[in-house]
PDB file of C-alpha atoms in Angstrom:
ATOM      1  CA  ALA A   1      -0.655  -9.288   3.707  1.00 78.00           C
ATOM      2  CA  GLN A   2       2.428  -6.957   2.776  1.00 83.00           C
ATOM      3  CA  THR A   3       2.615  -5.631  -0.866  1.00 90.00           C
ATOM      4  CA  VAL A   4       5.439  -3.474  -2.091  1.00 95.00           C
ATOM      5  CA  THR A   5       4.453  -1.500  -5.238  1.00 95.00           C
ATOM      6  CA  GLN A   6       7.157   0.192  -7.769  1.00 95.00           C
ATOM      7  CA  SER A   7       4.958   2.415 -10.005  1.00 94.00           C
ATOM      8  CA  GLN A   8       7.804   3.281 -12.366  1.00 95.00           C
ATOM      9  CA  PRO A   9       8.341   0.363 -14.708  1.00 94.00           C
ATOM     10  CA  GLU A  10      11.226   2.481 -16.426  1.00 96.00           C
ATOM     11  CA  MET A  11      13.049   5.537 -15.888  1.00 97.00           C
ATOM     12  CA  SER A  12      15.599   7.795 -17.604  1.00 97.00           C
ATOM     13  CA  VAL A  13      18.044  10.175 -16.165  1.00 97.00           C
ATOM     14  CA  GLN A  14      21.001  12.187 -17.980  1.00 97.00           C
ATOM     15  CA  GLU A  15      24.217  11.252 -16.674  1.00 97.00           C
ATOM     16  CA  ALA A  16      25.259  13.630 -13.905  1.00 97.00           C
ATOM     17  CA  GLU A  17      21.530  14.310 -13.294  1.00 97.00           C
ATOM     18  CA  THR A  18      19.512  13.152 -10.200  1.00 98.00           C
ATOM     19  CA  VAL A  19      16.804  11.129 -10.139  1.00 98.00           C
ATOM     20  CA  THR A  20      14.224   9.629  -7.694  1.00 98.00           C
ATOM     21  CA  LEU A  21      12.473   5.848  -8.101  1.00 98.00           C
ATOM     22  CA  SER A  22       9.557   5.129  -6.068  1.00 97.00           C
ATOM     23  CA  CYS A  23       8.440   2.512  -3.844  1.00 97.00           C
ATOM     24  CA  THR A  24       5.187   2.222  -1.801  1.00 97.00           C
ATOM     25  CA  TYR A  25       4.469  -0.441   0.493  1.00 96.00           C
ATOM     26  CA  ASP A  26       1.614  -1.417   2.451  1.00 94.00           C
ATOM     27  CA  THR A  27       1.778  -3.131   6.125  1.00 92.00           C
ATOM     28  CA  SER A  28       0.189  -3.456   9.550  1.00 89.00           C
ATOM     29  CA  GLU A  29       3.412  -4.291  11.489  1.00 87.00           C
ATOM     30  CA  SER A  30       5.535  -1.745  13.133  1.00 85.00           C
ATOM     31  CA  ASP A  31       8.765  -3.292  13.018  1.00 86.00           C
ATOM     32  CA  TYR A  32      10.440  -4.054   9.581  1.00 91.00           C
ATOM     33  CA  TYR A  33      13.215  -2.902   7.356  1.00 92.00           C
ATOM     34  CA  LEU A  34      13.293  -1.458   3.868  1.00 94.00           C
ATOM     35  CA  PHE A  35      16.216  -2.243   0.926  1.00 95.00           C
ATOM     36  CA  TRP A  36      16.687  -1.117  -2.088  1.00 97.00           C
ATOM     37  CA  TYR A  37      18.627  -3.579  -4.535  1.00 96.00           C
ATOM     38  CA  LYS A  38      20.413  -3.314  -7.609  1.00 96.00           C
ATOM     39  CA  GLN A  39      20.554  -5.858 -10.498  1.00 95.00           C
ATOM     40  CA  PRO A  40      22.496  -5.115 -13.315  1.00 93.00           C
ATOM     41  CA  PRO A  41      22.968  -6.995 -16.850  1.00 90.00           C
ATOM     42  CA  SER A  42      25.314  -9.493 -14.822  1.00 88.00           C
ATOM     43  CA  ARG A  43      22.050 -10.526 -12.701  1.00 90.00           C
ATOM     44  CA  GLN A  44      23.696  -9.755  -9.251  1.00 88.00           C
ATOM     45  CA  MET A  45      21.322  -8.426  -7.186  1.00 91.00           C
ATOM     46  CA  ILE A  46      23.622  -6.329  -4.959  1.00 92.00           C
ATOM     47  CA  LEU A  47      22.262  -3.943  -1.799  1.00 92.00           C
ATOM     48  CA  VAL A  48      22.352  -0.492  -2.408  1.00 95.00           C
ATOM     49  CA  ILE A  49      21.353   1.058   0.823  1.00 94.00           C
ATOM     50  CA  ARG A  50      18.734  -0.359   3.903  1.00 92.00           C
ATOM     51  CA  GLN A  51      16.681   1.630   6.055  1.00 93.00           C
ATOM     52  CA  GLU A  52      15.338   0.697   9.402  1.00 90.00           C
ATOM     53  CA  ALA A  53      11.619   1.512   9.878  1.00 90.00           C
ATOM     54  CA  TYR A  54      12.376   2.676  13.831  1.00 88.00           C
ATOM     55  CA  LYS A  55      14.642   5.165  12.530  1.00 87.00           C
ATOM     56  CA  GLN A  56      13.625   8.467  11.520  1.00 85.00           C
ATOM     57  CA  GLN A  57      16.724   9.423   9.728  1.00 90.00           C
ATOM     58  CA  ASN A  58      16.986   8.667   6.019  1.00 93.00           C
ATOM     59  CA  ALA A  59      19.668   6.436   5.150  1.00 91.00           C
ATOM     60  CA  THR A  60      22.319   7.506   2.917  1.00 92.00           C
ATOM     61  CA  GLU A  61      25.414   5.862   1.273  1.00 92.00           C
ATOM     62  CA  ASN A  62      27.336   8.069  -0.737  1.00 95.00           C
ATOM     63  CA  ARG A  63      25.778   8.651  -3.881  1.00 96.00           C
ATOM     64  CA  PHE A  64      22.250   6.968  -2.593  1.00 97.00           C
ATOM     65  CA  SER A  65      19.677   8.261  -0.325  1.00 96.00           C
ATOM     66  CA  VAL A  66      16.521   7.456   0.518  1.00 97.00           C
ATOM     67  CA  ASN A  67      13.261   9.721   1.480  1.00 96.00           C
ATOM     68  CA  PHE A  68      11.371   7.354   4.162  1.00 96.00           C
ATOM     69  CA  GLN A  69       8.248   8.581   4.987  1.00 95.00           C
ATOM     70  CA  LYS A  70       6.476   6.150   7.697  1.00 93.00           C
ATOM     71  CA  ALA A  71       3.108   7.517   7.766  1.00 93.00           C
ATOM     72  CA  ALA A  72       2.670   7.719   4.109  1.00 95.00           C
ATOM     73  CA  LYS A  73       4.641   4.176   3.642  1.00 95.00           C
ATOM     74  CA  SER A  74       6.561   5.304   1.232  1.00 96.00           C
ATOM     75  CA  PHE A  75      10.149   4.568   0.634  1.00 96.00           C
ATOM     76  CA  SER A  76      11.768   6.458  -2.470  1.00 97.00           C
ATOM     77  CA  LEU A  77      15.494   5.707  -3.876  1.00 98.00           C
ATOM     78  CA  LYS A  78      17.357   9.190  -4.768  1.00 98.00           C
ATOM     79  CA  ILE A  79      20.688   8.822  -6.839  1.00 98.00           C
ATOM     80  CA  SER A  80      22.588  11.990  -7.033  1.00 97.00           C
ATOM     81  CA  ASP A  81      25.280  12.708  -9.792  1.00 97.00           C
ATOM     82  CA  SER A  82      23.708   9.928 -11.905  1.00 97.00           C
ATOM     83  CA  GLN A  83      26.606   7.566 -13.518  1.00 97.00           C
ATOM     84  CA  LEU A  84      26.785   5.168 -16.453  1.00 96.00           C
ATOM     85  CA  GLY A  85      27.062   2.423 -14.290  1.00 95.00           C
ATOM     86  CA  ASP A  86      24.096   3.118 -12.275  1.00 97.00           C
ATOM     87  CA  ALA A  87      22.089   1.850 -15.135  1.00 97.00           C
ATOM     88  CA  ALA A  88      20.315  -1.371 -14.024  1.00 97.00           C
ATOM     89  CA  MET A  89      17.072  -2.697 -12.447  1.00 96.00           C
ATOM     90  CA  TYR A  90      15.965  -1.525  -8.702  1.00 97.00           C
ATOM     91  CA  PHE A  91      14.209  -3.676  -6.636  1.00 96.00           C
ATOM     92  CA  CYS A  92      12.583  -2.200  -3.573  1.00 96.00           C
ATOM     93  CA  ALA A  93      12.075  -4.820  -0.706  1.00 95.00           C
ATOM     94  CA  TYR A  94      10.452  -5.182   2.552  1.00 94.00           C
ATOM     95  CA  ARG A  95      11.794  -7.304   5.401  1.00 90.00           C
ATOM     96  CA  SER A  96      10.049  -8.219   8.673  1.00 85.00           C
ATOM     97  CA  PHE A  97      10.842 -10.818  11.716  1.00 78.00           C
ATOM     98  CA  THR A  98       8.267 -11.652  13.477  1.00 76.00           C
ATOM     99  CA  SER A  99       7.935 -15.213  15.963  1.00 75.00           C
ATOM    100  CA  GLY A 100      11.239 -16.100  14.433  1.00 73.00           C
ATOM    101  CA  THR A 101       9.959 -16.166  10.920  1.00 76.00           C
ATOM    102  CA  TYR A 102      11.407 -13.685   8.095  1.00 79.00           C
ATOM    103  CA  LYS A 103       9.312 -12.536   5.456  1.00 83.00           C
ATOM    104  CA  TYR A 104      10.650 -10.894   2.508  1.00 88.00           C
ATOM    105  CA  ILE A 105       8.327  -9.040  -0.263  1.00 92.00           C
ATOM    106  CA  PHE A 106      10.116  -7.734  -3.291  1.00 93.00           C
ATOM    107  CA  GLY A 107       8.302  -4.772  -5.540  1.00 94.00           C
ATOM    108  CA  THR A 108       8.565  -5.822  -9.315  1.00 92.00           C
ATOM    109  CA  GLY A 109      11.382  -3.457 -10.223  1.00 94.00           C
ATOM    110  CA  THR A 110      12.244   0.064 -11.781  1.00 96.00           C
ATOM    111  CA  ARG A 111      14.467  -0.332 -14.864  1.00 96.00           C
ATOM    112  CA  LEU A 112      16.987   2.790 -14.712  1.00 97.00           C
ATOM    113  CA  LYS A 113      18.697   4.082 -18.096  1.00 97.00           C
ATOM    114  CA  VAL A 114      21.410   6.376 -17.681  1.00 97.00           C
ATOM    115  CA  LEU A 115      21.996   8.567 -20.938  1.00 96.00           C
ATOM    116  CA  ALA A 116      25.126   9.716 -21.997  1.00 93.00           C
TER     117      ALA A 116
ATOM    118  CA  ASP B   1      36.094 -10.294  -1.088  1.00 67.00           C
ATOM    119  CA  ALA B   2      33.608 -12.584   0.391  1.00 80.00           C
ATOM    120  CA  ARG B   3      31.033 -13.976  -1.996  1.00 91.00           C
ATOM    121  CA  VAL B   4      28.124 -16.278  -2.434  1.00 95.00           C
ATOM    122  CA  THR B   5      28.611 -18.435  -5.044  1.00 95.00           C
ATOM    123  CA  GLN B   6      26.350 -20.740  -7.156  1.00 97.00           C
ATOM    124  CA  THR B   7      26.711 -23.504  -9.705  1.00 97.00           C
ATOM    125  CA  PRO B   8      25.650 -23.822 -12.656  1.00 97.00           C
ATOM    126  CA  ARG B   9      25.445 -20.337 -13.513  1.00 96.00           C
ATOM    127  CA  ASP B  10      22.956 -21.355 -16.416  1.00 97.00           C
ATOM    128  CA  LYS B  11      21.274 -24.702 -16.887  1.00 97.00           C
ATOM    129  CA  VAL B  12      19.050 -25.921 -20.065  1.00 98.00           C
ATOM    130  CA  THR B  13      17.159 -29.324 -19.652  1.00 97.00           C
ATOM    131  CA  GLU B  14      14.621 -31.279 -20.555  1.00 97.00           C
ATOM    132  CA  MET B  15      11.086 -31.603 -18.967  1.00 97.00           C
ATOM    133  CA  GLY B  16      11.003 -34.561 -16.746  1.00 96.00           C
ATOM    134  CA  GLN B  17      15.073 -34.296 -15.781  1.00 97.00           C
ATOM    135  CA  GLU B  18      16.460 -33.767 -12.371  1.00 97.00           C
ATOM    136  CA  VAL B  19      17.824 -30.194 -11.606  1.00 98.00           C
ATOM    137  CA  THR B  20      19.952 -29.829  -8.932  1.00 98.00           C
ATOM    138  CA  MET B  21      21.674 -25.877  -8.011  1.00 98.00           C
ATOM    139  CA  ARG B  22      24.118 -25.470  -5.547  1.00 98.00           C
ATOM    140  CA  CYS B  23      24.975 -22.603  -3.380  1.00 97.00           C
ATOM    141  CA  GLN B  24      27.871 -21.940  -1.310  1.00 97.00           C
ATOM    142  CA  PRO B  25      27.097 -19.172   1.507  1.00 96.00           C
ATOM    143  CA  ILE B  26      29.508 -16.920   2.781  1.00 94.00           C
ATOM    144  CA  LEU B  27      32.193 -18.329   5.295  1.00 93.00           C
ATOM    145  CA  GLY B  28      30.291 -17.800   8.362  1.00 90.00           C
ATOM    146  CA  HIS B  29      27.097 -17.101   7.571  1.00 92.00           C
ATOM    147  CA  ASN B  30      23.934 -19.035   9.113  1.00 89.00           C
ATOM    148  CA  THR B  31      21.521 -18.075   7.117  1.00 91.00           C
ATOM    149  CA  VAL B  32      20.538 -19.188   3.608  1.00 94.00           C
ATOM    150  CA  PHE B  33      17.411 -18.163   1.426  1.00 94.00           C
ATOM    151  CA  TRP B  34      16.460 -19.648  -1.724  1.00 96.00           C
ATOM    152  CA  TYR B  35      14.468 -16.837  -4.239  1.00 96.00           C
ATOM    153  CA  ARG B  36      13.165 -17.575  -7.777  1.00 96.00           C
ATOM    154  CA  GLN B  37      12.673 -14.671 -10.214  1.00 94.00           C
ATOM    155  CA  THR B  38      10.318 -14.766 -13.261  1.00 92.00           C
ATOM    156  CA  MET B  39       9.290 -11.980 -15.286  1.00 85.00           C
ATOM    157  CA  MET B  40       5.579 -12.668 -14.182  1.00 84.00           C
ATOM    158  CA  GLN B  41       6.141 -13.233 -10.599  1.00 84.00           C
ATOM    159  CA  GLY B  42       9.256 -11.276  -9.694  1.00 88.00           C
ATOM    160  CA  LEU B  43      11.462 -12.175  -6.731  1.00 91.00           C
ATOM    161  CA  GLU B  44      10.031 -14.777  -4.596  1.00 91.00           C
ATOM    162  CA  LEU B  45      11.095 -16.258  -1.406  1.00 91.00           C
ATOM    163  CA  LEU B  46      11.098 -20.077  -1.830  1.00 94.00           C
ATOM    164  CA  ALA B  47      12.901 -21.296   1.616  1.00 93.00           C
ATOM    165  CA  TYR B  48      15.442 -20.400   4.038  1.00 90.00           C
ATOM    166  CA  PHE B  49      17.467 -22.121   6.393  1.00 91.00           C
ATOM    167  CA  ARG B  50      19.190 -21.201   9.710  1.00 89.00           C
ATOM    168  CA  ASN B  51      22.082 -23.282  11.178  1.00 90.00           C
ATOM    169  CA  ARG B  52      21.403 -25.444   8.374  1.00 92.00           C
ATOM    170  CA  ALA B  53      17.901 -26.381   9.754  1.00 91.00           C
ATOM    171  CA  PRO B  54      14.889 -25.579   7.144  1.00 89.00           C
ATOM    172  CA  LEU B  55      12.889 -22.892   9.133  1.00 87.00           C
ATOM    173  CA  ASP B  56      10.333 -21.842   6.420  1.00 86.00           C
ATOM    174  CA  ASP B  57       9.705 -23.245   2.794  1.00 86.00           C
ATOM    175  CA  SER B  58       6.180 -22.340   2.518  1.00 85.00           C
ATOM    176  CA  GLY B  59       6.946 -20.673  -0.845  1.00 86.00           C
ATOM    177  CA  MET B  60       8.376 -23.834  -2.165  1.00 90.00           C
ATOM    178  CA  PRO B  61       5.803 -26.090  -4.434  1.00 87.00           C
ATOM    179  CA  LYS B  62       6.462 -29.099  -2.189  1.00 86.00           C
ATOM    180  CA  ASP B  63       5.639 -31.916  -4.712  1.00 91.00           C
ATOM    181  CA  ARG B  64       8.893 -31.462  -7.020  1.00 95.00           C
ATOM    182  CA  PHE B  65      11.317 -29.258  -5.078  1.00 96.00           C
ATOM    183  CA  SER B  66      13.353 -29.673  -2.216  1.00 95.00           C
ATOM    184  CA  ALA B  67      15.995 -27.689  -0.402  1.00 95.00           C
ATOM    185  CA  GLU B  68      18.888 -28.834   1.641  1.00 94.00           C
ATOM    186  CA  MET B  69      21.874 -27.888   3.504  1.00 95.00           C
ATOM    187  CA  PRO B  70      24.303 -31.346   3.508  1.00 93.00           C
ATOM    188  CA  ASP B  71      26.864 -28.913   5.415  1.00 92.00           C
ATOM    189  CA  ALA B  72      27.321 -25.444   6.278  1.00 91.00           C
ATOM    190  CA  THR B  73      29.105 -24.670   3.202  1.00 94.00           C
ATOM    191  CA  LEU B  74      26.765 -26.084   0.996  1.00 96.00           C
ATOM    192  CA  ALA B  75      22.933 -25.258   0.250  1.00 97.00           C
ATOM    193  CA  THR B  76      21.053 -27.316  -2.472  1.00 97.00           C
ATOM    194  CA  LEU B  77      17.831 -27.028  -4.409  1.00 97.00           C
ATOM    195  CA  LYS B  78      16.248 -29.911  -6.398  1.00 97.00           C
ATOM    196  CA  ILE B  79      13.379 -30.025  -8.628  1.00 97.00           C
ATOM    197  CA  GLN B  80      12.277 -33.455  -9.627  1.00 96.00           C
ATOM    198  CA  PRO B  81      10.915 -33.783 -12.183  1.00 96.00           C
ATOM    199  CA  SER B  82      11.301 -30.138 -14.002  1.00 96.00           C
ATOM    200  CA  GLU B  83       8.655 -28.384 -15.994  1.00 96.00           C
ATOM    201  CA  PRO B  84       8.915 -25.674 -18.437  1.00 96.00           C
ATOM    202  CA  ARG B  85       6.783 -23.343 -15.766  1.00 95.00           C
ATOM    203  CA  ASP B  86      10.137 -24.139 -13.520  1.00 96.00           C
ATOM    204  CA  SER B  87      12.266 -21.976 -15.752  1.00 97.00           C
ATOM    205  CA  ALA B  88      13.417 -18.998 -13.891  1.00 97.00           C
ATOM    206  CA  VAL B  89      16.583 -17.484 -12.091  1.00 96.00           C
ATOM    207  CA  TYR B  90      17.209 -18.980  -8.968  1.00 97.00           C
ATOM    208  CA  PHE B  91      19.283 -17.082  -6.192  1.00 97.00           C
ATOM    209  CA  CYS B  92      20.812 -17.897  -3.396  1.00 97.00           C
ATOM    210  CA  ALA B  93      21.384 -15.447  -0.359  1.00 95.00           C
ATOM    211  CA  SER B  94      23.265 -15.667   2.616  1.00 93.00           C
ATOM    212  CA  ALA B  95      23.313 -13.806   5.977  1.00 90.00           C
ATOM    213  CA  LEU B  96      24.903 -13.632   9.186  1.00 85.00           C
ATOM    214  CA  GLY B  97      21.735 -14.217  11.402  1.00 68.00           C
ATOM    215  CA  THR B  98      21.932 -11.956  14.103  1.00 63.00           C
ATOM    216  CA  GLY B  99      18.096 -11.883  13.981  1.00 58.00           C
ATOM    217  CA  ASP B 100      16.919  -8.674  13.218  1.00 55.00           C
ATOM    218  CA  GLN B 101      19.953  -6.651  12.118  1.00 58.00           C
ATOM    219  CA  GLU B 102      20.950  -9.260   9.337  1.00 70.00           C
ATOM    220  CA  THR B 103      21.260  -8.075   5.874  1.00 80.00           C
ATOM    221  CA  GLN B 104      21.545 -10.617   2.776  1.00 86.00           C
ATOM    222  CA  TYR B 105      23.825 -10.900   0.171  1.00 90.00           C
ATOM    223  CA  PHE B 106      22.843 -12.414  -3.131  1.00 93.00           C
ATOM    224  CA  GLY B 107      25.048 -14.863  -5.411  1.00 94.00           C
ATOM    225  CA  PRO B 108      24.749 -14.569  -9.011  1.00 94.00           C
ATOM    226  CA  GLY B 109      21.857 -16.956  -9.940  1.00 96.00           C
ATOM    227  CA  THR B 110      21.324 -19.878 -11.844  1.00 97.00           C
ATOM    228  CA  ARG B 111      19.294 -19.411 -14.881  1.00 97.00           C
ATOM    229  CA  LEU B 112      17.110 -22.462 -15.678  1.00 98.00           C
ATOM    230  CA  LEU B 113      15.538 -23.236 -18.959  1.00 97.00           C
ATOM    231  CA  VAL B 114      13.185 -26.396 -18.860  1.00 97.00           C
ATOM    232  CA  LEU B 115      12.316 -27.201 -22.447  1.00 97.00           C
TER     233      LEU B 115
END
């Protein structure tokens, strides 16, 4: 069975600094997608970034980038130039689509605090 | 700015009552997902639909939960009878189902408290 592990329940970063959130996963499938979602206090789940497993190039979205290590099954999120608005829960998620069926597995989340 | 909408935003009810949560997917999206988020279990996929047909509801307790899509603009999740352990935030998400490529977009969730 697939699993997603976020080993950091909470992280803090100084405003304007860089922080990396960790995520590891386990799967025997070869084709899948990985996502990072942000959940601010408003509760809304917001897609931050996605990575296709078949792509070697790491995804980037403005100040957000990932370090995808497929062999190590690692998918970390780097936030550069942290802003107060980045404070939220961050969830790593795995998705596969096999035989017409989706599997979505979410990690337990990392709470990011941004210090002014 | 297309968004997934959910109603109600918050619901407090007593054990044994029926609860209905509604979701309006983004117009044109043909895949709808229902999730439950709790502190203990995190985010769990309960069920999903494609073109209004249920494709997988294996994550959903069958005895008291039911999910339907009466039409393409409305998805419902019902709990009858509700129990305190059903207290959670229920999210709906929709996607433009193009198989492997699609990305899902979440609604704001319904926070349910069953007393």
